mmCIF file of C-alpha atoms in Angstrom:
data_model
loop_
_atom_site.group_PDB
_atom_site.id
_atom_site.type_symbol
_atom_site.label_atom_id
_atom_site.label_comp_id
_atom_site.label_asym_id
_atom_site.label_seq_id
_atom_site.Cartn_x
_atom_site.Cartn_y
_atom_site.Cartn_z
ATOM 1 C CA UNK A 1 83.984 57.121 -23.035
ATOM 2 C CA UNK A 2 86.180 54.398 -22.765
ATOM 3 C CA UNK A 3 85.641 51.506 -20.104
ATOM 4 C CA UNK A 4 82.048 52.480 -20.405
ATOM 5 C CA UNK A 5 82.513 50.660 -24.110
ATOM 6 C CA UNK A 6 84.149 47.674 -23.144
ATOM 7 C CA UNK A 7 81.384 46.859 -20.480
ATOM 8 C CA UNK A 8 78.829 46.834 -23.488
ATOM 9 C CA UNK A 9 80.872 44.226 -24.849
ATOM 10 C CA UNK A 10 81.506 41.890 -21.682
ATOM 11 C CA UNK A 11 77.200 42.316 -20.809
ATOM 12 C CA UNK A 12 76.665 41.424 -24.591
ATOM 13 C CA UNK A 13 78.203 37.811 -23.665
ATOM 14 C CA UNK A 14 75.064 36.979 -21.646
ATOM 15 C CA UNK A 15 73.171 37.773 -24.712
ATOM 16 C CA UNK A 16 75.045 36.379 -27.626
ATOM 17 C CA UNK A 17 76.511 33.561 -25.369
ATOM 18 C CA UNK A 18 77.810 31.796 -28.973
ATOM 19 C CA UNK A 19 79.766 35.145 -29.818
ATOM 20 C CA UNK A 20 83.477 35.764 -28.963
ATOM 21 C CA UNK A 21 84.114 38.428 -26.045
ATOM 22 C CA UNK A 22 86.305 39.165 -29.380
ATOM 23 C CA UNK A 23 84.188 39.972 -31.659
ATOM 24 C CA UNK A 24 82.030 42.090 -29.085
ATOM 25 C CA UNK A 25 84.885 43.920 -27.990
ATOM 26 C CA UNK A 26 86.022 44.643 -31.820
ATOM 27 C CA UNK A 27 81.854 45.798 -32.070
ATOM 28 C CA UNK A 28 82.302 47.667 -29.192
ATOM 29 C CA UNK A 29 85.172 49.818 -30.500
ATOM 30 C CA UNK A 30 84.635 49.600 -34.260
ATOM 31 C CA UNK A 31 84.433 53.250 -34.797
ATOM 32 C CA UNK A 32 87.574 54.015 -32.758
ATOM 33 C CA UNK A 33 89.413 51.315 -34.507
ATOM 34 C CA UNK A 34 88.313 52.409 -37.357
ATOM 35 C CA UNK A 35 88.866 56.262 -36.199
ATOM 36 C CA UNK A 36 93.190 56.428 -36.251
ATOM 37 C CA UNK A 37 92.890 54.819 -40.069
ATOM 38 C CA UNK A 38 90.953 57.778 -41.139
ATOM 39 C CA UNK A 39 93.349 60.222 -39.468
ATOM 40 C CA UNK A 40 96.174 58.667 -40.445
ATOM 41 C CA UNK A 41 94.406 59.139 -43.919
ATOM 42 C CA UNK A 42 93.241 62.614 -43.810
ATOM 43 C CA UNK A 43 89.852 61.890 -44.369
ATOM 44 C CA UNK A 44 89.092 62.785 -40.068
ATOM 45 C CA UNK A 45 90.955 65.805 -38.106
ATOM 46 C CA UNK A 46 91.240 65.991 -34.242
ATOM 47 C CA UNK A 47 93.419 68.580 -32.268
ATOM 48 C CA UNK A 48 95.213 68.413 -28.839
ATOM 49 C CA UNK A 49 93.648 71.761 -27.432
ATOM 50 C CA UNK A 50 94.097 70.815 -23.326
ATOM 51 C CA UNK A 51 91.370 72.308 -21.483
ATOM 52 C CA UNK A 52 88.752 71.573 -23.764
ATOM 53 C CA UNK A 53 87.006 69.255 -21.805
ATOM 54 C CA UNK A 54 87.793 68.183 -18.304
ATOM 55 C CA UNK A 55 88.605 64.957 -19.111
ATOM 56 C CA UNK A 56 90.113 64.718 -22.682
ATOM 57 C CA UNK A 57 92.462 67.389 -24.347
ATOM 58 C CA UNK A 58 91.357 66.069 -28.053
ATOM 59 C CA UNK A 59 88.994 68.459 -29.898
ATOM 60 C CA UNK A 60 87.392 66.309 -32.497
ATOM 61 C CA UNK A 61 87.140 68.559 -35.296
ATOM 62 C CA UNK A 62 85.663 66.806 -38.229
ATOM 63 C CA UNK A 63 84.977 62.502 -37.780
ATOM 64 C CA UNK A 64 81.987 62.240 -40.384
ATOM 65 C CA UNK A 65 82.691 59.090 -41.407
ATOM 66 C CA UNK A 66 83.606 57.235 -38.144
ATOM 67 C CA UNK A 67 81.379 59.191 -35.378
ATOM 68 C CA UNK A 68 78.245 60.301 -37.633
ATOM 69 C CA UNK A 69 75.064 58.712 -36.364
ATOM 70 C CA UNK A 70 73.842 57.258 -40.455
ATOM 71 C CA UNK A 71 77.562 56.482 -40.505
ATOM 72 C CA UNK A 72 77.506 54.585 -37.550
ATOM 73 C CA UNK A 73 74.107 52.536 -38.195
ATOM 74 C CA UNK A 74 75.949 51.861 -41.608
ATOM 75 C CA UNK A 75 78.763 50.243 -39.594
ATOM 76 C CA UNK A 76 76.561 48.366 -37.559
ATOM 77 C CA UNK A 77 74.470 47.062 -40.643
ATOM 78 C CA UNK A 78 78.233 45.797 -42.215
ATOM 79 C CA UNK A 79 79.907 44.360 -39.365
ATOM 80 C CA UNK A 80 76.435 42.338 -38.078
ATOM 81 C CA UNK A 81 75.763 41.376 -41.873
ATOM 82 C CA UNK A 82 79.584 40.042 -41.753
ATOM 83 C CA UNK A 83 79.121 37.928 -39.172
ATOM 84 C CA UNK A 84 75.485 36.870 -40.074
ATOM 85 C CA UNK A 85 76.643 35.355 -43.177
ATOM 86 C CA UNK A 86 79.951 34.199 -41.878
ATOM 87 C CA UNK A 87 78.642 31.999 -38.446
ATOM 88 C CA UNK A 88 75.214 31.840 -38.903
ATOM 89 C CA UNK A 89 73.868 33.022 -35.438
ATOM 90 C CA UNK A 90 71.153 35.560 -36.204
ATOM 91 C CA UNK A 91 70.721 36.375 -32.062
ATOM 92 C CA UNK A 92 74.634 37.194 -32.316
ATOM 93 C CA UNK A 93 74.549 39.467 -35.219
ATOM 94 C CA UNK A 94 71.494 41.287 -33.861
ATOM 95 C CA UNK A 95 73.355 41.768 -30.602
ATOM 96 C CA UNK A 96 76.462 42.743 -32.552
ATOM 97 C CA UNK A 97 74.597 45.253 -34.223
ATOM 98 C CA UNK A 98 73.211 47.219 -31.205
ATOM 99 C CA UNK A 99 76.754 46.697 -29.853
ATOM 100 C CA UNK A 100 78.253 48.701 -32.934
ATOM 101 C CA UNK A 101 75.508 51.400 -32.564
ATOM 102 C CA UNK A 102 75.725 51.699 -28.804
ATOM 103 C CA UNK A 103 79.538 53.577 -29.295
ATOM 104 C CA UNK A 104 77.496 56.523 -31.057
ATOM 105 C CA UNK A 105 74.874 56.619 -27.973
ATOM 106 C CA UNK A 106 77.348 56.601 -24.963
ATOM 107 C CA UNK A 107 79.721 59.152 -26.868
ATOM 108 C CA UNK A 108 76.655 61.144 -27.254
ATOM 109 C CA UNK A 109 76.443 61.304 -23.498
ATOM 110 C CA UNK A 110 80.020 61.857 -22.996
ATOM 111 C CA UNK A 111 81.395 64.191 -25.592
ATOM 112 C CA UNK A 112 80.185 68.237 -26.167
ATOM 113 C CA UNK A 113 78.187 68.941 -29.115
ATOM 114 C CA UNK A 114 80.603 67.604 -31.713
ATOM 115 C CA UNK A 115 79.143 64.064 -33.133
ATOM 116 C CA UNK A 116 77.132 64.758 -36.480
ATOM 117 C CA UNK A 117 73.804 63.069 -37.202
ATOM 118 C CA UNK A 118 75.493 62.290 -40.794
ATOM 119 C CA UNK A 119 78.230 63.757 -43.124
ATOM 120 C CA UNK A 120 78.047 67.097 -43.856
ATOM 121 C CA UNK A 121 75.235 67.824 -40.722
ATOM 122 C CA UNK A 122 74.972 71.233 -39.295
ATOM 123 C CA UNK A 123 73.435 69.734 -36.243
ATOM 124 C CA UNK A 124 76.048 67.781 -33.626
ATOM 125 C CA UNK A 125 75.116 66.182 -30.431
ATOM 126 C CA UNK A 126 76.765 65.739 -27.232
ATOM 127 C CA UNK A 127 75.332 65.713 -23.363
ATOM 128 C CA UNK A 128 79.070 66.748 -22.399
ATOM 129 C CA UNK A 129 79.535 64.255 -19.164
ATOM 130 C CA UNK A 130 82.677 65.002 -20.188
ATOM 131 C CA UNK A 131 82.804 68.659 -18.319
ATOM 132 C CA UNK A 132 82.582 66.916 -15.044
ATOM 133 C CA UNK A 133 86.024 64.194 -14.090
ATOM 134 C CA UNK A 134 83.516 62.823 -11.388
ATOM 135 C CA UNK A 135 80.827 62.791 -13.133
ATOM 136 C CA UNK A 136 82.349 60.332 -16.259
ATOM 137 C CA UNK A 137 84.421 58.398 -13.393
ATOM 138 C CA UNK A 138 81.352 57.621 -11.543
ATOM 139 C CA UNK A 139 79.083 56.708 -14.776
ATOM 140 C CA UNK A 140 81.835 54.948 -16.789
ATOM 141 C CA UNK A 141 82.740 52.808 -13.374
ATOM 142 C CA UNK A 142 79.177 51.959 -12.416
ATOM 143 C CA UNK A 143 79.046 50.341 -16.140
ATOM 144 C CA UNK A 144 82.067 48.616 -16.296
ATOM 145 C CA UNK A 145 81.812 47.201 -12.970
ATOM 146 C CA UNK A 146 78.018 45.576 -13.156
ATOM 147 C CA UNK A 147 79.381 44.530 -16.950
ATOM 148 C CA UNK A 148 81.791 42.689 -15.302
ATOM 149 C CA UNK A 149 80.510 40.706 -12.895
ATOM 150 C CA UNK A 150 77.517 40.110 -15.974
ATOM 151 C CA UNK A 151 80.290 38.809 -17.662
ATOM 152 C CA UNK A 152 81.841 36.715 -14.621
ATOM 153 C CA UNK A 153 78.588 35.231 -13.947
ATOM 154 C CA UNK A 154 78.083 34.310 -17.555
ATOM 155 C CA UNK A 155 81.269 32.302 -18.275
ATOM 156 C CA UNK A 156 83.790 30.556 -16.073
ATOM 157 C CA UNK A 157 87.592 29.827 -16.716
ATOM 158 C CA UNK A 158 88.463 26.149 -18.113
ATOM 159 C CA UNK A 159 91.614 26.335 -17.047
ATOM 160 C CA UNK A 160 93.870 28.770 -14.629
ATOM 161 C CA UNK A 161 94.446 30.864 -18.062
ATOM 162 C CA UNK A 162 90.925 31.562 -18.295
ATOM 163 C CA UNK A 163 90.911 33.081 -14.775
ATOM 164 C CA UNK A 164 94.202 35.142 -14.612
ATOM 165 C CA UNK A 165 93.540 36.465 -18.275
ATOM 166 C CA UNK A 166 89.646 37.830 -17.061
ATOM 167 C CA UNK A 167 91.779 39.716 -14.169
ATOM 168 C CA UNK A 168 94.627 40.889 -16.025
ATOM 169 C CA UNK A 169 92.359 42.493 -18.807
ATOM 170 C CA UNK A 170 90.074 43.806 -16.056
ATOM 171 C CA UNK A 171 93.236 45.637 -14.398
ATOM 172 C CA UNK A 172 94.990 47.068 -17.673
ATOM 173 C CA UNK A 173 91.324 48.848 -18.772
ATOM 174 C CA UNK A 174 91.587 49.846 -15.470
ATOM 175 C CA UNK A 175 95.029 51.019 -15.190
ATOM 176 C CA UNK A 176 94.495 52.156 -18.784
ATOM 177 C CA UNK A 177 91.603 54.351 -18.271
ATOM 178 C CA UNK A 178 93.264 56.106 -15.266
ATOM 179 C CA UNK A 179 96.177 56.675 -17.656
ATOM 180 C CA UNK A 180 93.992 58.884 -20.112
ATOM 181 C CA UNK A 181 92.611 61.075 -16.785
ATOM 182 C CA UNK A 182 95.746 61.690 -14.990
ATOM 183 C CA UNK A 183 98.835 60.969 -18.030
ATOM 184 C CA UNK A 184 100.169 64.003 -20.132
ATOM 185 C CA UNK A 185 98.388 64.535 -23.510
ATOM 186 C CA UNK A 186 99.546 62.961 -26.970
ATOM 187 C CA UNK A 187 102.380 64.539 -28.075
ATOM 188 C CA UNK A 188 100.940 65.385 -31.661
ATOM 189 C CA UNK A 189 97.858 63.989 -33.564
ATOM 190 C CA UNK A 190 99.833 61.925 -35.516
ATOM 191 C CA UNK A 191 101.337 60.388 -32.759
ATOM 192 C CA UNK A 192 97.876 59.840 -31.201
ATOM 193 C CA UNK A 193 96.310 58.195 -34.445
ATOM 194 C CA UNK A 194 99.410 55.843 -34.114
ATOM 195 C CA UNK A 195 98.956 54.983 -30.456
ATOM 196 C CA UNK A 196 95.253 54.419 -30.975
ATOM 197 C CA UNK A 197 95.981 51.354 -33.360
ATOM 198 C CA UNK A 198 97.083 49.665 -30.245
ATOM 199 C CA UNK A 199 93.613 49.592 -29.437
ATOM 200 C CA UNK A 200 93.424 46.453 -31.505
ATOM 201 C CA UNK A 201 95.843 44.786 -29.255
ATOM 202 C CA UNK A 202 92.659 44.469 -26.439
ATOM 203 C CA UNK A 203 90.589 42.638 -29.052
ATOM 204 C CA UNK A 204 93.101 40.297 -29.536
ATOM 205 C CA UNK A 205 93.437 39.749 -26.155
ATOM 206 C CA UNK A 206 89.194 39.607 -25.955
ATOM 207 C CA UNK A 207 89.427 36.407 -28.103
ATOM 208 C CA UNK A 208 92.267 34.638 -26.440
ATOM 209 C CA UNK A 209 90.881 35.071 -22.889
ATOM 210 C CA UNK A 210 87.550 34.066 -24.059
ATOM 211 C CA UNK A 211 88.945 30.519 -25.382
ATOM 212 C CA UNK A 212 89.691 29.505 -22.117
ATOM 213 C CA UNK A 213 86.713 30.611 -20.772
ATOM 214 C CA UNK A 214 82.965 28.479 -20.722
ATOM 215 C CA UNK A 215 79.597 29.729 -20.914
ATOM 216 C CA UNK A 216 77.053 28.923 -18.547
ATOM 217 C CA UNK A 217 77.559 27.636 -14.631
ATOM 218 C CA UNK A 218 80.829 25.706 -13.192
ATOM 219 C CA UNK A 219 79.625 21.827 -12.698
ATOM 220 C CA UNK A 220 79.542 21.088 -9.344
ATOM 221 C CA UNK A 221 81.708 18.024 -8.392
ATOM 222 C CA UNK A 222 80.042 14.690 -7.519
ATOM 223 C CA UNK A 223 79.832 14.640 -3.503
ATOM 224 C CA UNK A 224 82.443 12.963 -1.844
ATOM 225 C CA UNK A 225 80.919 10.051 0.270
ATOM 226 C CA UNK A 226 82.684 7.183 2.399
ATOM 227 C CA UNK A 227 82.616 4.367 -0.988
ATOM 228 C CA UNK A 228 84.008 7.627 -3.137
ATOM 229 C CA UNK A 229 81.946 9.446 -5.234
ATOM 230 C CA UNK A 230 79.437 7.423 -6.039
ATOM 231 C CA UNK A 231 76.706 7.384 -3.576
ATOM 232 C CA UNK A 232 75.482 4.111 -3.729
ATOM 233 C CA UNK A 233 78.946 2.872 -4.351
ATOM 234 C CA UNK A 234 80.780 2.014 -6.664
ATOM 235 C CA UNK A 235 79.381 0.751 -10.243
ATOM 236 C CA UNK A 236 79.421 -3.315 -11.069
ATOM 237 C CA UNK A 237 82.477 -4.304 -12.645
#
């Protein structure tokens, strides 16, 4: 899953209205930020074996320590403990904590039976939405769409930057999700732990857009009467 994750993190605003579309993006996508580093590392191993789902050529091998379930919940625990201590805001680092965890449950939907309950597991889940190209369209969509307009109703842009930053990060998911479906595979794993640091690169983006962006309603504008805007005219001098 991939849009599917970022929608968590735009419907978490409502919730943790005090939290950065940043940080719940980074939540979001902790384990698959954290996921090249361990390749990279050789601690993880993935393959590029096309055909082995419908909608992703990687066969995840071995990812104990990024995509185990324990693992995961011990990820969650850190990052929400992090941000406990560092702002304060107990409903945010709750939130943030279901966001981390909720990576493990909608990859368990998606992927086959290849994410271990905890390092060294014989037993691996996976529903395998992943088999069916209109099946994962149609579920990853649905969520990323009502996410949005969650988000959209939650906040409102300060400025025009605010606005045309929502869109433009709306479209490149977009654009960037179609990409993965219909684009060649990675060249070579390497190659695709590299390219999958860029991921990073949408969380920065996550915290700039959301600094020109307000939580709550727009203000309506004081009426417009005949004396101006003040409807019993204009104040004493």
């Amino acid at each position: 899953m991939f849009i599917g994750h970022f929608g968590v993190a735009l419907a978490a605003k409502k919730i943790a209205p005090r939290t950065s579309l940043g940080t719940l993006v980074m939540a979001a996508q902790f384990v698959d930020l954290l996921w090249p580093l361990f390749l990279l590392l050789g601690l993880e191993r993935v393959i590029i074996a096309p055909g082995t789902t419908a909608v992703t050529p990687l066969d995840f091998i071995s990812y104990p320590f990024s995509h185990s379930l324990l693992a995961d919940i011990g990820w969650a625990c850190l990052f929400a403990g992090i941000y406990k201590i560092v702002k304060q805001d107990s409903r945010g680092a709750v939130c943030l904590w279901f966001v981390v965890l909720s990576h493990w449950l909608l990859d368990a939907l998606t992927h086959r039976p290849d994410l271990p309950l905890y390092p060294g597991s014989s037993t691996y889940i996976g529903l395998g939405l992943w088999n069916s190209r209109v099946g994962t369209i149609l579920v990853e969509s649905a969520i990323f769409v009502f996410a949005t307009r969650i988000y959209g109703k939650a906040t409102y842009s300060r400025d025009r930057v605010g606005a045309f930053a929502f869109r433009l990060f709306v479209t490149v998911l977009i654009l960037f999700y179609l990409f993965t479906f219909f684009g060649p595979p990675p060249p070579n794993e390497k190659a695709l732990a590299w390219g999958s640091l860029s991921m990073w690169l949408f969380v920065v983006w996550a915290y700039w857009l959301d600094r020109h962006r307000l939580v709550g309603r727009r203000p309506q504008r004081a009426a417009l009467t005949p004396l101006g805007p003040f409807p019993d005219g204009p104040p004493a001098p």
